[in-house]
Short mmCIF file of C-alpha atoms in Angstrom, two decimals:
data_model
loop_
_atom_site.label_atom_id
_atom_site.label_comp_id
_atom_site.label_asym_id
_atom_site.label_seq_id
_atom_site.Cartn_x
_atom_site.Cartn_y
_atom_site.Cartn_z
CA MET G 211 0.00 0.00 0.00
CA PHE G 212 1.05 3.58 -0.66
CA PRO G 213 -0.83 6.76 0.35
CA ARG G 214 -3.42 7.90 -2.16
CA PHE G 215 -2.81 11.32 -3.62
CA ASP G 216 -6.22 12.68 -2.55
CA ASN G 217 -5.48 11.61 1.04
CA LEU G 218 -2.30 13.70 1.28
CA ILE G 219 -3.74 16.31 3.63
CA LEU G 220 -2.74 17.35 7.11
CA ASP G 221 -5.85 15.77 8.68
CA GLN G 222 -4.60 12.41 7.41
CA LEU G 223 -1.05 12.77 8.75
CA GLN G 224 -1.41 10.00 11.31
CA GLN G 225 -2.91 7.56 8.80
CA ILE G 226 -0.30 8.37 6.15
CA THR G 227 2.44 7.88 8.75
CA ALA G 228 1.00 4.49 9.70
CA THR G 229 0.82 3.44 6.04
CA LEU G 230 4.45 4.40 5.44
CA ASP G 231 5.50 2.76 8.71
CA ASP G 232 3.96 -0.50 7.51
CA ARG G 233 6.25 -0.30 4.49
CA GLY G 234 9.25 -0.30 6.83
CA GLY G 235 10.91 2.92 5.67
CA PRO G 236 12.84 5.17 8.09
CA GLN G 237 11.24 8.28 9.62
CA PRO G 238 7.71 7.60 8.33
CA ARG G 239 6.26 10.74 9.94
CA ARG G 240 8.82 12.97 8.24
CA ALA G 241 8.13 11.21 4.92
CA ALA G 242 4.39 11.76 5.43
CA GLU G 243 4.94 15.47 6.11
CA CYS G 244 6.94 15.78 2.89
CA LEU G 245 4.23 14.06 0.84
CA ILE G 246 1.61 16.42 2.26
CA GLU G 247 3.89 19.38 1.53
CA LEU G 248 4.38 18.28 -2.08
CA ARG G 249 0.63 17.97 -2.64
CA ARG G 250 0.07 21.40 -1.09
CA LEU G 251 2.75 23.01 -3.29
CA TRP G 252 1.28 21.38 -6.38
CA ALA G 253 -2.31 22.25 -5.40
CA ASP G 254 -1.48 25.96 -5.09
CA GLY G 255 -1.22 26.14 -8.87
CA HIS G 256 -3.96 23.67 -9.87
CA ARG G 257 -7.72 23.71 -9.49
CA THR G 258 -8.33 20.00 -10.07
CA VAL G 259 -6.32 18.57 -7.20
CA ASP G 260 -8.26 15.30 -6.99
CA LEU G 261 -6.74 13.92 -10.18
CA VAL G 262 -3.53 11.97 -9.63
CA PRO G 263 -0.76 13.87 -11.44
CA GLU G 264 1.71 11.93 -13.54
CA TRP G 265 4.66 13.10 -11.44
CA TYR G 266 3.15 11.42 -8.36
CA VAL G 267 2.94 8.09 -10.17
CA VAL G 268 6.64 8.38 -11.04
CA LEU G 269 7.52 9.50 -7.51
CA LYS G 270 5.74 6.49 -6.00
CA ARG G 271 7.74 4.16 -8.21
CA VAL G 272 11.00 5.89 -7.29
CA LEU G 273 10.21 5.74 -3.57
CA MET G 274 9.18 2.10 -3.65
CA GLU G 275 12.49 1.20 -5.32
CA SER G 276 14.61 3.17 -2.85
CA LEU G 277 16.08 2.35 0.57
CA SER G 278 16.10 6.08 1.44
CA PRO G 279 12.57 7.34 0.66
CA THR G 280 12.60 10.05 3.32
CA LEU G 281 15.85 11.55 1.99
CA ILE G 282 14.36 11.58 -1.50
CA LEU G 283 11.16 13.26 -0.33
CA GLU G 284 13.06 15.90 1.64
CA SER G 285 15.23 16.70 -1.39
CA THR G 286 12.21 16.78 -3.70
CA CYS G 287 10.38 19.23 -1.42
CA GLU G 288 13.46 21.41 -1.11
CA TYR G 289 14.01 21.33 -4.88
CA VAL G 290 10.44 22.47 -5.59
CA ARG G 291 10.63 25.25 -2.99
CA ALA G 292 14.03 26.44 -4.28
CA SER G 293 13.01 26.44 -7.96
CA ARG G 294 12.40 29.72 -9.74
CA SER G 295 8.87 28.50 -10.42
CA ILE G 296 7.01 25.79 -8.51
CA ASP G 297 4.90 25.07 -11.60
CA GLU G 298 8.02 24.63 -13.73
CA ALA G 299 9.44 22.16 -11.22
CA PHE G 300 6.35 19.96 -11.39
CA GLU G 301 6.23 20.33 -15.19
CA LEU G 302 9.80 19.04 -15.33
CA PHE G 303 8.86 16.04 -13.19
CA THR G 304 5.89 15.36 -15.48
CA GLU G 305 7.52 15.90 -18.87
CA SER G 306 10.87 14.32 -17.91
CA PRO G 307 10.29 11.51 -15.40
CA ARG G 308 14.04 10.87 -15.56
CA SER G 309 14.49 14.06 -13.54
CA LEU G 310 12.99 12.39 -10.47
CA ASP G 311 15.25 9.38 -10.96
CA ILE G 312 18.29 11.67 -11.09
CA LEU G 313 17.19 13.66 -8.04
CA SER G 314 16.55 10.46 -6.09
CA ARG G 315 19.95 8.98 -6.96
CA PHE G 316 21.75 12.14 -5.87
CA SER G 317 19.69 12.27 -2.66
CA SER G 318 20.50 8.67 -1.78
CA GLY G 319 24.10 8.66 -2.96
CA SER G 320 25.80 11.99 -2.23
CA PRO G 321 24.83 14.69 0.29
CA PHE G 322 27.47 17.00 -1.23
CA LEU G 323 26.18 16.72 -4.80
CA THR G 324 22.59 16.96 -3.56
CA GLN G 325 23.35 20.33 -2.00
CA VAL G 326 25.10 21.46 -5.20
CA LEU G 327 22.00 20.52 -7.16
CA LEU G 328 19.63 22.22 -4.72
CA ARG G 329 21.65 25.45 -4.91
CA ASP G 330 21.41 25.37 -8.71
CA THR G 331 17.95 24.03 -9.49
CA ASP G 332 18.35 24.80 -13.21
CA ALA G 333 21.01 22.09 -13.28
CA LEU G 334 18.38 19.33 -13.09
CA PRO G 335 16.82 20.06 -16.50
CA PHE G 336 20.40 20.47 -17.78
CA LEU G 337 21.25 16.95 -16.59
CA THR G 338 17.93 15.54 -17.78
CA GLN G 339 18.38 16.88 -21.32
CA HIS G 340 22.15 16.40 -21.63
CA ARG G 341 22.93 14.02 -24.49
CA ARG G 342 26.64 13.51 -23.76
CA ILE G 343 26.69 12.78 -20.04
CA THR G 344 29.55 10.27 -20.25
CA GLU G 345 31.81 12.45 -22.41
CA LEU G 346 35.44 12.37 -21.27
CA LYS G 347 37.02 15.81 -21.58
CA SER G 348 40.63 16.93 -21.56
CA ARG G 349 41.73 19.93 -19.50
CA GLU G 350 41.98 21.87 -22.77
CA GLU G 351 38.35 21.05 -23.59
CA PHE G 352 37.24 22.12 -20.12
CA CYS G 353 39.17 25.38 -20.59
CA ALA G 354 37.72 26.02 -24.04
CA GLU G 355 34.12 25.35 -22.96
CA ALA G 356 34.33 27.49 -19.84
CA GLY G 357 36.24 30.22 -21.68
CA GLN G 358 33.33 30.70 -24.06
CA ILE G 359 31.06 31.90 -21.25
CA LEU G 360 33.53 34.26 -19.52
CA ASP G 361 32.08 37.58 -20.64
CA GLY G 362 32.20 40.89 -18.79
CA ASP G 363 34.52 41.92 -15.99
CA SER G 364 36.49 39.50 -13.82
CA GLN G 365 33.85 39.30 -11.10
CA THR G 366 31.13 38.45 -13.61
CA ALA G 367 33.45 35.90 -15.21
CA LEU G 368 34.15 34.26 -11.84
CA VAL G 369 30.41 33.92 -11.20
CA SER G 370 29.99 32.20 -14.58
CA LEU G 371 33.02 30.02 -13.93
CA ARG G 372 31.51 28.73 -10.72
CA LEU G 373 28.26 27.90 -12.47
CA TYR G 374 30.13 25.98 -15.17
CA GLN G 375 32.21 24.08 -12.62
CA ARG G 376 29.13 23.06 -10.60
CA ARG G 377 27.33 21.82 -13.70
CA GLU G 378 30.34 19.76 -14.71
CA GLN G 379 30.70 18.36 -11.20
CA LEU G 380 27.06 17.27 -11.35
CA ARG G 381 27.48 15.75 -14.81
CA ILE G 382 30.52 13.78 -13.62
CA GLY G 383 28.70 12.89 -10.40
CA MET G 384 25.77 11.55 -12.40
CA CYS G 385 28.17 9.24 -14.25
CA ASP G 386 29.48 8.12 -10.87
CA ILE G 387 26.14 7.52 -9.16
CA PHE G 388 24.60 5.73 -12.15
CA GLY G 389 27.76 3.63 -12.65
CA LEU G 390 28.41 5.00 -16.14
CA LEU G 391 32.15 5.58 -15.56
CA SER G 392 34.71 3.86 -13.36
CA LEU G 393 36.18 5.55 -10.28
CA GLN G 394 39.48 6.05 -12.13
CA TYR G 395 37.79 8.16 -14.81
CA ILE G 396 35.63 10.01 -12.28
CA THR G 397 38.63 11.23 -10.26
CA LEU G 398 40.57 11.98 -13.44
CA GLN G 399 37.75 14.14 -14.81
CA LEU G 400 37.41 16.00 -11.52
CA SER G 401 41.16 16.64 -11.49
CA LEU G 402 41.26 17.89 -15.07
CA LEU G 403 38.29 20.14 -14.34
CA ALA G 404 40.23 21.60 -11.40
CA ASP G 405 43.27 22.12 -13.67
CA ALA G 406 41.10 24.11 -16.06
CA MET G 407 39.58 26.24 -13.29
CA VAL G 408 43.05 27.08 -11.93
CA ARG G 409 44.28 28.01 -15.40
CA LEU G 410 41.31 30.25 -16.13
CA CYS G 411 41.55 31.98 -12.75
CA MET G 412 45.22 32.66 -13.49
CA GLU G 413 44.34 34.06 -16.92
CA LEU G 414 41.69 36.34 -15.39
CA ALA G 415 44.22 37.58 -12.84
CA MET G 416 46.76 38.19 -15.60
CA LYS G 417 44.17 40.10 -17.64
CA ASP G 418 43.41 42.37 -14.68
CA SER G 419 47.14 43.14 -14.36
CA GLY G 420 47.69 43.68 -18.09
CA VAL G 421 50.05 40.70 -18.34
CA THR G 422 50.08 38.34 -21.33
CA GLU G 423 52.70 35.78 -20.22
CA PRO G 424 52.22 33.70 -17.05
CA PRO G 425 54.62 34.99 -14.36
CA PHE G 426 54.75 31.62 -12.61
CA ALA G 427 54.16 27.93 -13.05
CA VAL G 428 51.50 26.15 -10.99
CA LEU G 429 52.09 22.70 -9.51
CA ALA G 430 49.28 20.64 -7.99
CA LEU G 431 50.06 18.42 -5.01
CA GLY G 432 48.12 15.73 -3.17
CA LYS G 433 45.03 14.18 -4.72
CA HIS G 434 44.83 16.94 -7.29
CA GLY G 435 48.40 16.37 -8.46
CA GLY G 436 47.83 12.62 -8.49
CA GLU G 437 44.64 13.07 -10.54
CA GLU G 438 42.59 11.46 -7.77
CA LEU G 439 40.50 14.47 -6.75
CA ASN G 440 37.04 13.94 -5.25
CA TYR G 441 34.04 16.27 -5.23
CA SER G 442 34.77 18.22 -2.06
CA SER G 443 38.58 18.00 -1.92
CA ASP G 444 40.73 20.99 -1.10
CA ILE G 445 43.48 21.63 -3.62
CA ASP G 446 47.14 22.21 -2.71
CA LEU G 447 49.05 24.42 -5.13
CA VAL G 448 52.68 25.52 -5.32
CA LEU G 449 53.55 28.54 -7.47
CA ILE G 450 57.07 28.76 -8.88
CA ALA G 451 58.11 32.18 -10.20
CA LYS G 452 61.26 33.55 -11.80
CA LYS G 453 60.79 36.88 -10.02
CA ASN G 454 59.27 37.59 -6.63
CA ASP G 455 58.09 41.10 -7.47
CA ARG G 456 54.90 42.95 -6.55
CA GLN G 457 53.16 42.22 -9.86
CA THR G 458 53.78 38.49 -9.54
CA GLN G 459 52.47 38.51 -5.98
CA THR G 460 49.38 40.46 -7.04
CA ILE G 461 48.55 38.00 -9.82
CA ALA G 462 49.10 35.06 -7.48
CA GLN G 463 46.86 36.59 -4.84
CA ARG G 464 44.10 37.36 -7.36
CA MET G 465 44.29 33.84 -8.76
CA VAL G 466 43.90 32.30 -5.30
CA GLU G 467 41.04 34.67 -4.49
CA GLY G 468 39.38 33.72 -7.77
CA LEU G 469 39.42 30.09 -6.69
CA ASN G 470 38.57 30.57 -3.03
CA GLU G 471 36.26 33.59 -2.80
CA HIS G 472 32.61 32.99 -1.86
CA LEU G 473 30.29 34.57 -4.43
CA HIS G 474 26.55 34.05 -4.78
CA THR G 475 27.32 31.02 -6.97
CA GLY G 476 29.67 29.64 -4.29
CA PHE G 477 33.42 29.09 -4.51
CA LEU G 478 35.54 26.92 -6.76
CA TYR G 479 38.06 25.29 -4.43
CA ARG G 480 39.50 25.86 -1.00
#
């Protein structure tokens, strides 16, 4: 048994909780609250709330297949609330049922990637519609792709760079969670992505200083240098310069700030 859509109202909380408890899932009351919340959010934009929407049929299937239904429901509620438009979120679930599968896999498999996705809700349709999820990219390809969106001043470019990096992290993470690439390729792709972000931050810092030739070389240590980076790793860099002058120090400082600074789209790397 699974709660009927027309019964997902606050007056039925106890009964819904009992139904979910019978299924053996963890935190049945919290799961029941999330189901009621989802129906309320959907009902705010629809007059005919008694009809079972297609997204609920897909959600039931996803929940019944999962060992972490409460986590999935919490993430789904948060995704809908965080979306630019609640109606658009439910339309995505309806028109692209795969979106709920992706959201559920992230919710069950990676708290870090789940939070990345919830901070950038437009990434879910991006992942749902992406036709080359398993593409393996070189650092040069990462640089070229990201470089195409770096318009405006440095601050605007850094905002765009963070958005690109998050989307690529999610794309790579999707390959990981769905078992589409081996761990070796996952960590390699994350490391090459970091290489590209470091290079572009250096180029932005050089541009601000009116410099065309890099004043230093950048070495990556640790997991980054070994091409074994994971999603939330810090990166350890060593800069080797011919001259320790003020301009070189300024470019180095701006590069590090470009990587580390918290903007409204987050930061790149610590």
